[in-house]
Coordinates of C-alpha atoms in Angstrom, one line a residue:
Chain A
M597 CA 3.9 15.0 21.5
G598 CA 3.6 18.1 19.3
V599 CA 0.3 19.0 19.2
D600 CA -1.2 22.0 17.5
W601 CA -3.2 24.2 19.2
T602 CA -4.3 27.0 16.9
Q603 CA -6.7 23.7 16.1
L604 CA -8.2 23.5 19.5
P605 CA -11.7 22.8 20.0
P606 CA -13.3 26.5 20.4
E607 CA -14.9 24.9 23.7
L608 CA -11.7 24.2 25.2
L609 CA -10.2 27.4 24.0
Q610 CA -13.5 29.1 25.0
S611 CA -12.8 27.6 28.5
I612 CA -9.5 28.6 29.2
S613 CA -10.5 32.3 28.4
E614 CA -13.2 31.9 30.4
N615 CA -10.6 31.0 33.2
L616 CA -9.1 34.9 33.2
K617 CA -10.8 37.0 35.4
I618 CA -8.8 40.5 34.2
Y619 CA -10.1 42.0 31.4
A620 CA -6.6 42.8 30.2
D621 CA -5.3 39.0 30.4
Y622 CA -8.6 38.1 28.2
I623 CA -7.6 40.8 25.8
R624 CA -3.4 39.8 24.9
F625 CA -5.0 36.0 25.1
R626 CA -7.3 36.9 22.3
A627 CA -4.6 38.3 20.7
V628 CA -2.8 35.3 20.2
C629 CA -3.3 34.3 16.6
R630 CA -6.2 34.1 14.0
S631 CA -7.9 31.1 14.5
W632 CA -8.0 32.0 18.6
R633 CA -9.4 35.5 17.9
S634 CA -12.5 33.9 15.7
S635 CA -12.8 31.2 18.3
I636 CA -13.1 33.8 21.2
P637 CA -15.9 36.5 21.7
K638 CA -14.8 40.0 21.5
T639 CA -16.6 41.0 24.8
P640 CA -16.1 38.3 27.8
F641 CA -19.3 38.7 29.9
H642 CA -18.0 36.2 32.5
L643 CA -15.7 38.9 33.7
P644 CA -16.4 39.6 37.4
P645 CA -15.9 43.2 38.4
Q646 CA -12.4 44.8 38.1
L647 CA -10.2 46.6 39.9
P648 CA -11.5 50.6 39.9
W649 CA -9.3 52.7 37.5
L650 CA -8.6 55.9 39.1
M651 CA -9.7 58.8 36.3
L652 CA -7.9 62.0 36.9
P653 CA -9.4 65.0 36.4
P654 CA -8.7 66.6 32.4
S655 CA -5.3 67.9 31.7
Q656 CA -4.6 70.5 29.0
S657 CA -2.1 68.5 27.3
H658 CA -4.5 65.9 26.9
Q659 CA -7.6 67.5 25.5
S660 CA -10.1 64.5 24.1
H661 CA -8.2 62.4 26.2
R662 CA -8.9 60.9 29.9
A663 CA -5.9 59.8 32.2
F664 CA -6.5 56.6 34.4
Y665 CA -4.3 55.7 36.4
D666 CA -4.7 51.6 37.0
L667 CA -3.4 50.7 40.5
S668 CA -2.4 47.4 38.9
T669 CA 0.1 48.1 36.4
K670 CA 1.2 51.3 38.5
R671 CA 0.5 53.1 34.9
L672 CA -1.5 56.0 33.5
R673 CA -4.0 54.6 30.3
F674 CA -5.2 57.0 28.1
L675 CA -8.5 56.7 27.1
S676 CA -10.7 59.1 24.7
L677 CA -13.3 60.7 26.3
P678 CA -14.5 63.9 24.5
E679 CA -17.5 63.5 26.1
S680 CA -16.7 64.2 29.8
S681 CA -12.9 66.2 28.9
N682 CA -15.0 69.5 28.2
P683 CA -14.8 71.7 31.5
N684 CA -18.4 72.6 31.0
K685 CA -19.3 68.7 32.5
R686 CA -19.5 67.0 35.6
H687 CA -19.3 63.8 36.9
C688 CA -22.3 62.7 39.7
G689 CA -21.4 58.9 39.6
S690 CA -19.7 56.0 38.2
S691 CA -21.4 52.6 38.1
H692 CA -21.0 49.5 36.9
G693 CA -17.9 50.5 34.7
W694 CA -20.6 53.5 33.7
L695 CA -19.9 57.3 33.9
I696 CA -22.9 59.5 35.0
I697 CA -22.6 62.5 33.0
L698 CA -24.0 65.8 33.3
D699 CA -23.6 69.7 31.4
E700 CA -24.8 72.8 31.0
S701 CA -28.3 71.6 29.5
P702 CA -30.8 69.0 31.2
T703 CA -29.2 66.1 30.0
I704 CA -27.8 63.0 32.1
L705 CA -25.3 60.9 29.7
L706 CA -24.3 57.5 30.7
L707 CA -21.5 56.4 28.7
N708 CA -18.5 53.3 29.3
P709 CA -15.5 54.7 28.7
L710 CA -14.0 51.3 27.8
S711 CA -16.7 50.7 25.1
R712 CA -18.4 53.8 24.5
A713 CA -21.6 53.0 24.8
K714 CA -23.7 55.5 25.5
L715 CA -27.7 56.0 26.9
H716 CA -29.4 58.5 28.2
L717 CA -31.4 58.8 31.5
P718 CA -34.5 61.1 31.9
P719 CA -33.3 64.5 31.5
L720 CA -33.0 66.8 34.6
S721 CA -36.2 68.8 33.4
T722 CA -38.2 65.8 34.1
F723 CA -37.8 65.2 37.9
P724 CA -40.8 65.9 40.3
N725 CA -40.3 69.1 42.0
V726 CA -38.8 70.6 38.6
D727 CA -41.9 72.5 37.4
S728 CA -40.6 74.0 34.1
F729 CA -37.6 74.4 31.9
N730 CA -37.2 77.1 29.5
Y731 CA -33.7 77.7 27.5
S732 CA -34.6 81.1 26.9
D733 CA -34.9 82.3 30.5
I734 CA -31.8 83.1 30.9
G735 CA -30.2 82.9 34.7
K736 CA -33.9 80.7 35.1
E737 CA -33.6 78.4 33.2
Y738 CA -35.2 75.9 35.8
S739 CA -38.2 76.2 38.0
L740 CA -38.5 74.7 41.0
R741 CA -40.5 74.0 43.8
S742 CA -40.0 73.0 46.8
P743 CA -41.1 70.6 49.8
S744 CA -43.2 73.2 51.4
G745 CA -44.4 74.7 48.0
G746 CA -42.1 77.5 47.8
R747 CA -41.0 78.1 44.2
Y748 CA -37.8 79.1 43.2
T749 CA -35.5 79.1 40.6
R750 CA -31.6 78.0 39.2
N751 CA -29.6 78.3 36.0
L752 CA -27.9 75.8 34.2
R753 CA -24.5 75.9 36.0
Q754 CA -26.1 75.6 39.2
M755 CA -28.8 72.5 38.4
R756 CA -25.3 70.9 36.9
D757 CA -23.3 71.0 39.7
S758 CA -25.9 70.9 43.0
F759 CA -29.1 69.8 42.1
I760 CA -28.1 66.1 42.5
K761 CA -25.6 64.6 45.1
K762 CA -25.3 61.2 43.2
I763 CA -26.8 58.5 40.9
V764 CA -26.4 54.7 41.1
L765 CA -27.2 52.2 38.6
S766 CA -28.7 49.3 39.8
A767 CA -26.8 47.1 37.5
N768 CA -25.1 47.4 34.1
P769 CA -26.9 48.8 31.4
S770 CA -25.6 46.4 28.9
K771 CA -26.0 43.2 31.0
D772 CA -29.1 44.2 32.8
P773 CA -31.8 46.2 30.3
R774 CA -34.4 46.5 33.2
F775 CA -31.8 48.7 35.1
V776 CA -33.2 51.1 37.7
A777 CA -31.1 54.6 38.2
I778 CA -31.0 56.5 41.8
A779 CA -30.4 59.6 42.5
I780 CA -29.9 61.1 45.6
L781 CA -30.5 65.2 45.5
N782 CA -28.5 67.2 47.1
Q783 CA -31.0 70.1 48.8
T784 CA -33.8 68.2 49.8
G785 CA -32.5 65.0 50.1
E786 CA -35.1 62.8 48.6
L787 CA -34.4 60.0 46.9
A788 CA -35.7 59.3 43.2
Y789 CA -35.9 56.6 40.8
C790 CA -36.1 55.7 37.0
K791 CA -36.2 52.7 35.2
N792 CA -34.7 52.2 31.6
G793 CA -37.0 53.5 29.3
D794 CA -39.0 56.0 31.6
K795 CA -39.7 59.4 30.7
S796 CA -39.4 60.9 33.5
W797 CA -38.0 60.8 37.0
R798 CA -39.8 59.8 40.4
F799 CA -39.6 60.2 43.7
I800 CA -39.5 57.4 46.6
E801 CA -41.8 59.1 48.9
G802 CA -41.3 58.5 52.9
A803 CA -37.2 58.0 51.6
H804 CA -36.5 61.7 52.0
P805 CA -33.7 62.0 54.6
Y806 CA -31.7 58.9 53.5
S807 CA -29.8 60.4 51.4
E808 CA -25.6 59.9 52.5
D809 CA -25.4 56.9 50.3
V810 CA -27.2 54.7 48.5
I811 CA -26.2 51.0 46.9
Y812 CA -28.6 48.4 45.7
C813 CA -28.2 45.1 47.5
R814 CA -30.2 41.9 46.8
G815 CA -32.1 43.3 44.3
L816 CA -33.5 46.3 46.1
C817 CA -32.2 50.0 47.0
F818 CA -30.6 50.8 50.5
A819 CA -30.2 54.3 51.3
V820 CA -28.7 55.5 54.5
D821 CA -28.9 58.8 56.5
K822 CA -26.6 60.6 58.6
H823 CA -27.2 58.2 61.7
G824 CA -26.7 54.6 60.5
G825 CA -30.5 54.3 59.5
I826 CA -31.4 52.4 56.5
V827 CA -34.7 52.5 54.1
I828 CA -34.9 49.7 51.6
C829 CA -37.0 50.9 48.7
D830 CA -38.4 48.3 45.9
V831 CA -39.2 49.7 42.8
R832 CA -39.8 46.9 41.0
N833 CA -43.9 47.6 40.8
D834 CA -45.2 50.6 39.9
S835 CA -45.8 52.0 43.5
P836 CA -42.6 52.3 45.6
R837 CA -42.4 50.0 48.7
I838 CA -40.5 51.0 51.4
S839 CA -39.4 49.6 54.6
F840 CA -36.7 50.8 57.5
I841 CA -34.2 49.1 59.4
E842 CA -33.6 51.2 62.7
T843 CA -30.3 50.6 64.6
P844 CA -29.7 52.5 67.3
R845 CA -28.0 55.9 66.7
Q846 CA -24.5 56.0 65.1
L847 CA -23.5 59.4 66.5
G848 CA -20.3 61.5 65.1
G849 CA -18.9 60.8 61.3
D850 CA -19.0 63.1 58.2
M851 CA -20.2 61.2 55.9
Q852 CA -21.6 57.7 55.9
Y853 CA -21.2 55.3 52.5
L854 CA -23.1 52.5 52.4
V855 CA -21.2 48.7 50.8
N856 CA -22.2 45.9 50.1
S857 CA -19.5 43.4 50.6
G858 CA -20.0 39.6 49.5
D859 CA -23.1 38.6 52.1
E860 CA -22.6 41.6 54.7
L861 CA -23.9 45.3 54.6
L862 CA -21.4 47.4 55.4
L863 CA -21.3 50.9 57.2
V864 CA -18.4 53.0 56.1
T865 CA -18.2 56.6 58.5
R866 CA -15.5 59.4 57.4
H867 CA -14.2 61.6 59.8
L868 CA -12.9 64.8 58.8
D869 CA -10.9 67.4 60.2
L870 CA -9.8 71.2 59.8
D871 CA -6.3 71.1 58.1
F872 CA -4.1 74.0 57.0
D873 CA -3.2 73.6 53.4
F874 CA -0.1 75.3 52.4
E875 CA 0.1 77.2 49.4
P876 CA 3.0 79.0 48.0
D877 CA 1.3 82.6 48.7
Q878 CA -1.1 81.9 51.5
S879 CA -2.8 78.9 53.3
H880 CA -6.3 77.7 53.7
L881 CA -7.7 76.1 55.3
V882 CA -9.3 73.0 54.7
F883 CA -11.1 69.6 55.5
R884 CA -9.3 66.3 55.2
T885 CA -9.9 62.8 55.5
K886 CA -9.1 61.6 59.6
R887 CA -10.3 58.4 59.5
F888 CA -12.8 55.7 58.4
E889 CA -14.7 53.6 60.8
V890 CA -16.7 50.1 59.7
S891 CA -19.1 48.5 60.9
R892 CA -21.1 45.5 59.5
L893 CA -25.2 45.3 59.8
I894 CA -26.1 42.7 62.3
W895 CA -29.6 42.2 60.3
N896 CA -30.9 40.2 63.6
G897 CA -30.9 43.5 66.0
P898 CA -30.7 45.1 64.4
Y899 CA -27.7 47.0 65.2
W900 CA -24.6 48.4 63.5
E901 CA -20.8 46.2 65.0
R902 CA -17.7 48.0 64.8
V903 CA -15.5 45.7 62.4
N904 CA -12.1 46.0 62.9
S905 CA -10.6 44.0 59.9
L906 CA -11.9 44.0 56.8
N907 CA -9.5 41.0 56.0
D908 CA -8.6 40.5 52.6
K909 CA -11.2 42.9 51.3
M910 CA -11.1 46.6 50.3
V911 CA -13.5 49.2 50.2
F912 CA -13.8 52.3 47.3
V913 CA -15.9 55.2 48.4
G914 CA -16.2 58.5 46.2
E915 CA -19.0 59.8 44.2
N916 CA -18.7 56.5 43.0
S917 CA -21.2 53.7 43.6
S918 CA -19.7 52.7 46.8
L919 CA -18.2 49.0 46.5
S920 CA -15.8 46.2 47.9
L921 CA -13.9 43.7 46.2
S922 CA -11.2 41.0 47.6
A923 CA -7.6 42.2 47.2
S924 CA -5.9 38.9 46.4
Y925 CA -7.8 38.8 43.2
F926 CA -5.8 41.8 42.0
T927 CA -2.1 43.0 42.1
G928 CA -1.6 46.7 43.2
C929 CA -4.0 46.8 45.9
M930 CA -4.1 45.7 49.6
G931 CA -7.0 44.2 51.2
N932 CA -8.0 46.1 54.9
C933 CA -8.1 49.6 53.2
V934 CA -10.5 52.2 52.7
Y935 CA -9.6 53.4 48.8
Y936 CA -11.5 57.3 49.2
T937 CA -11.8 60.0 46.8
D938 CA -12.8 63.3 47.3
D939 CA -16.6 64.2 47.1
Y940 CA -17.5 66.9 48.9
S941 CA -14.8 69.8 48.4
E942 CA -16.0 70.8 45.2
T943 CA -19.4 71.7 46.8
N944 CA -17.6 72.8 50.4
Y945 CA -15.5 75.4 48.8
G946 CA -17.4 75.7 45.0
G947 CA -13.9 76.2 43.9
A948 CA -10.5 75.1 43.1
F949 CA -7.9 75.2 45.3
G950 CA -5.9 73.0 47.7
E951 CA -4.9 69.2 47.0
H952 CA -7.6 66.6 47.0
D953 CA -8.8 64.7 49.9
I954 CA -7.9 61.5 48.7
G955 CA -5.7 58.9 49.4
I956 CA -5.8 55.5 51.1
Y957 CA -6.8 54.9 54.6
N958 CA -5.0 51.8 56.6
L959 CA -7.9 50.1 59.1
W960 CA -5.1 48.0 60.3
D961 CA -3.0 51.0 61.9
G962 CA -5.1 54.2 60.7
S963 CA -2.6 55.2 58.7
I964 CA -3.2 57.0 55.3
E965 CA -1.3 56.7 52.0
P966 CA -1.4 58.7 49.0
L967 CA -2.4 57.6 46.3
P968 CA 0.2 56.1 44.6
C969 CA -0.6 58.5 40.9
Y970 CA 0.0 61.5 42.6
P971 CA 3.3 62.3 43.6
R972 CA 3.9 65.4 45.5
N973 CA 4.1 68.0 43.2
S974 CA 2.1 66.6 40.1
F975 CA 0.0 68.9 38.1
F976 CA -2.9 66.4 38.6
R977 CA -3.1 67.7 42.1
L978 CA -4.9 70.5 41.8
G979 CA -7.0 69.7 38.5
W980 CA -10.9 69.6 39.1
P981 CA -13.0 67.9 39.1
T982 CA -11.5 65.6 41.1
P983 CA -10.8 62.2 40.9
L984 CA -13.4 59.2 40.5
W985 CA -12.9 55.4 40.8
V986 CA -14.4 53.8 37.7
T987 CA -14.3 50.0 37.0
P988 CA -13.4 49.3 33.4
S989 CA -16.1 47.3 32.0
P990 CA -15.6 45.9 28.3
C991 CA -19.3 46.3 28.0
Chain B
M272 CA -24.7 -18.9 53.5
S273 CA -21.4 -17.9 52.4
M274 CA -20.9 -14.2 51.4
A275 CA -19.1 -14.3 47.7
A276 CA -16.3 -12.2 47.7
V277 CA -17.4 -9.3 45.7
E278 CA -15.5 -8.5 43.0
T279 CA -14.9 -5.6 41.4
K280 CA -15.0 -4.8 37.8
K281 CA -12.0 -3.7 36.1
I282 CA -11.7 -2.2 32.7
T283 CA -8.3 -2.1 30.6
L284 CA -7.2 0.6 28.9
R285 CA -4.7 0.9 26.4
T286 CA -2.6 4.1 25.6
A287 CA -0.8 5.6 22.5
D288 CA 2.5 4.0 23.6
N289 CA 0.9 0.7 23.8
H290 CA 0.9 0.5 27.8
E291 CA -1.7 -1.6 29.2
F292 CA -3.9 -0.4 32.6
E293 CA -6.5 -1.8 34.8
V294 CA -8.6 0.6 36.0
E295 CA -11.6 0.1 38.7
E296 CA -15.3 0.4 36.9
A297 CA -16.1 3.2 39.0
I298 CA -12.7 5.1 37.9
A299 CA -12.9 4.5 34.4
M300 CA -16.8 6.1 34.3
E301 CA -15.2 9.2 35.6
F302 CA -14.2 9.2 31.8
S303 CA -17.3 10.1 30.2
T304 CA -16.2 9.5 26.8
I305 CA -16.0 5.8 28.2
K306 CA -19.1 5.6 30.4
T307 CA -20.9 7.0 27.0
F308 CA -19.1 4.0 25.2
F309 CA -20.0 1.7 27.4
D310 CA -23.7 2.9 27.4
E311 CA -24.4 2.3 24.1
N312 CA -22.5 -0.8 23.8
P313 CA -23.0 -2.7 26.7
D314 CA -21.5 -5.9 26.2
A315 CA -18.1 -4.8 25.0
S316 CA -16.7 -4.0 29.1
E317 CA -14.3 -7.4 28.3
D318 CA -12.7 -5.8 25.9
T319 CA -9.7 -3.5 25.9
I320 CA -10.2 0.2 25.2
P321 CA -7.6 2.1 23.3
L322 CA -7.0 5.3 23.6
P323 CA -4.6 6.6 20.7
N324 CA -4.7 10.6 22.0
V325 CA -3.7 9.6 25.5
T326 CA 0.5 8.9 26.8
S327 CA 0.5 6.5 29.5
K328 CA 2.4 9.3 31.5
C329 CA -1.1 11.4 31.5
L330 CA -3.2 8.3 31.6
S331 CA -1.4 7.9 35.2
A332 CA -1.8 11.3 36.5
I333 CA -5.6 11.1 35.6
I334 CA -5.9 7.8 37.1
E335 CA -4.7 9.1 40.0
Y336 CA -6.5 12.4 40.3
C337 CA -10.0 10.0 39.7
K338 CA -9.3 7.9 42.4
S339 CA -8.5 10.7 44.9
H340 CA -11.2 12.5 44.1
L341 CA -13.5 9.4 44.6
A342 CA -12.6 8.6 47.2
F343 CA -13.3 12.7 48.6
R344 CA -16.8 12.6 47.3
A345 CA -17.3 9.4 49.4
R346 CA -16.6 11.0 52.7
E347 CA -18.9 13.5 54.1
T348 CA -18.8 17.0 52.8
S349 CA -17.6 19.1 54.9
S350 CA -15.3 22.2 54.8
S351 CA -11.9 20.7 56.0
I352 CA -13.2 18.3 53.1
D353 CA -13.4 21.1 50.9
E354 CA -9.9 22.2 52.2
Q355 CA -8.2 18.7 51.5
V356 CA -9.8 19.1 48.1
R357 CA -8.1 22.5 47.2
T358 CA -4.8 21.4 48.8
Y359 CA -4.9 18.4 46.2
D360 CA -5.4 20.1 43.6
E361 CA -3.1 23.0 43.8
E362 CA -0.5 20.2 44.7
F363 CA -1.7 18.3 41.5
V364 CA -1.0 21.5 39.1
K365 CA 2.1 23.0 40.9
A366 CA 4.3 19.6 40.6
R367 CA 3.6 19.6 36.2
D368 CA 5.9 21.6 33.8
N369 CA 3.8 23.7 31.1
E370 CA 4.3 20.6 28.6
S371 CA 2.4 18.1 30.8
L372 CA 0.1 20.7 32.0
K373 CA -1.1 21.0 28.1
E374 CA -1.0 17.5 27.2
L375 CA -2.9 16.7 30.8
I376 CA -6.0 18.8 29.1
L377 CA -5.8 17.6 25.7
A378 CA -6.0 14.0 27.3
A379 CA -9.0 15.4 30.1
N380 CA -10.9 17.0 27.3
Y381 CA -10.8 13.5 25.3
L382 CA -11.7 11.6 27.9
N383 CA -14.5 14.5 28.9
I384 CA -13.7 14.3 32.9
K385 CA -15.4 18.0 33.3
A386 CA -14.4 18.6 36.6
L387 CA -10.3 17.9 35.9
L388 CA -10.7 19.4 32.6
D389 CA -12.4 23.1 34.5
M390 CA -9.1 22.6 37.0
L391 CA -6.3 22.0 34.9
N392 CA -7.8 25.3 32.5
Q393 CA -8.3 27.3 35.4
A394 CA -4.3 26.2 36.4
V395 CA -3.6 27.2 32.7
A396 CA -5.2 30.5 33.1
D397 CA -2.9 31.4 36.1
R398 CA 0.1 30.6 34.5
I399 CA -0.6 33.2 31.3
K400 CA -1.7 35.8 34.2
N401 CA -0.1 39.1 33.1
K402 CA 1.7 37.8 30.6
S403 CA 3.0 39.2 27.2
V404 CA 1.2 38.3 23.9
E405 CA 4.3 36.8 23.0
Y406 CA 4.3 34.4 26.7
V407 CA 1.4 33.2 25.8
R408 CA 2.4 32.0 22.3
R409 CA 5.1 30.7 23.2
F410 CA 3.5 28.8 26.1
F411 CA 1.3 27.1 23.6
G412 CA 4.1 26.6 21.2
L413 CA 1.9 29.1 18.7
E414 CA 3.3 31.5 15.6
N415 CA 2.3 34.7 15.5
D416 CA 0.3 34.6 11.5
Y417 CA -0.6 38.3 11.7
T418 CA 1.1 40.7 9.7
P419 CA 2.6 43.6 11.0
E420 CA 0.1 45.9 10.0
E421 CA -2.7 43.8 11.3
E422 CA -1.1 43.3 15.0
A423 CA -0.9 47.0 14.8
A424 CA -4.4 47.3 14.4
I425 CA -5.0 45.1 17.1
R426 CA -2.8 46.5 19.5
A427 CA -4.2 50.0 18.9
E428 CA -7.7 49.1 19.6
N429 CA -6.9 48.3 23.1
E430 CA -3.8 49.7 23.5
W431 CA -3.8 49.9 27.3
A432 CA -3.7 46.2 27.7
F433 CA -0.7 45.7 26.1
E434 CA 1.2 47.3 28.4
G435 CA 2.5 46.4 31.6
V436 CA 3.0 43.0 31.4
D437 CA 5.2 40.9 33.6
P438 CA 8.9 41.0 31.5
D439 CA 9.6 38.0 29.4
D440 CA 12.0 35.8 31.6
D441 CA 10.7 32.2 31.0

């Protein structure tokens, strides 16, 4: 029965296209012929979270393009990203497909590298502990107040590099105009937040030492401290309300990440160890990740219970908003692994040497594999800033 | 008082290739198109319903599907039933070649059987996953109606999406 599929009712076409869960499949589907292209919307809104790409450090040869490594096809994708390619930029987060970019100005830019959509968050100068900002006070542009009341100054570069540890978004700004941004402040370990449209940032009072990691879970902000203690922040109304989940102290571990995995809350603990890094003329003592431990929160306790296997799930941690995905939805990746990037070397060493501490940790046998885009002597190996997981998102 | 035998009402359907199928009313009502027809024409139940857009091969498969799913639904829901439904659906699709799958989709669309249509659409999506644009065109029997310039422009928009596809070996 010869059927003219160009005459297919649009709803049928759309229904098939909505069953395509990988963005690239959707794009190719739409490129099949004219009538299909006009029947199927350009921007899909049904896609589940995609497998993150690894955004590699800028290279000399591609000035305005940035390379992204795609685990599924094992290829580098080059996207035009002039906003991020300038060496005076720093990323302090990657959330729902958006990059959070700082530079030597108070501006905080949100940018979706695929859709090129942009937004601004309230600038650095509007944090409650910033008393004043003045471009003409060269070298001391920012005047800040510490929690104890003392005053100090910071210059443009210092504010860019060490004021903010990480910014996390509650949702994709394109999909939810009422999104919230949460910032973890480095030195003081405070949490600050702002909603779309706010003119300034506000502190979440009482959330202060919970500054290892922050995620959104069930519409609320969860933050974790060094020992696995959790504060839940509800910032939906004018005054944030907080409550605590006190668990027995988790001892050991150098960094904690909080991950929302289906209906479970996971604590991913990173253990570092000192290692020699051999460079051609000198060797450095650097920190390297030795292993990860994963625990799940037993709400009825509450306490953290060690997880021996993530089964099909994979966890992506680093400077990005921690996330977990099912490996079986995608190709080129494995379940029961932690895909990690380096989110500490830059501030620890303040400079550019040594290999990045990135790789794939396999919970099954405790082995560590290099991330496939980093062959032994590749150029990117030494580039800074360090690679970052970015979720490709059409909007 | 004698119990009268319960007679299951049967509906007669005639396919495009002139085969007549007698199906139980319960099954025919799974086809929303037919259900709507009977809702609007309550005294037409004795007539044979013509289905000019459905072949007997398709209808036979669809009746099988609806019969099985009705049986599943009659049982109590449990995760093992869900598992059986999943396995049934997988087997139903696995055996079909691309042409049959497409015919079934059109038939399920015409007869308006939502669950079957959703399942078939997912199956088609799975078959074109990570395939090139040319493969998808051949799968659906479509001509490329773009000029080379237009095609190049479309690819340039999202260059990264057109690389790394499975080789077209079928």
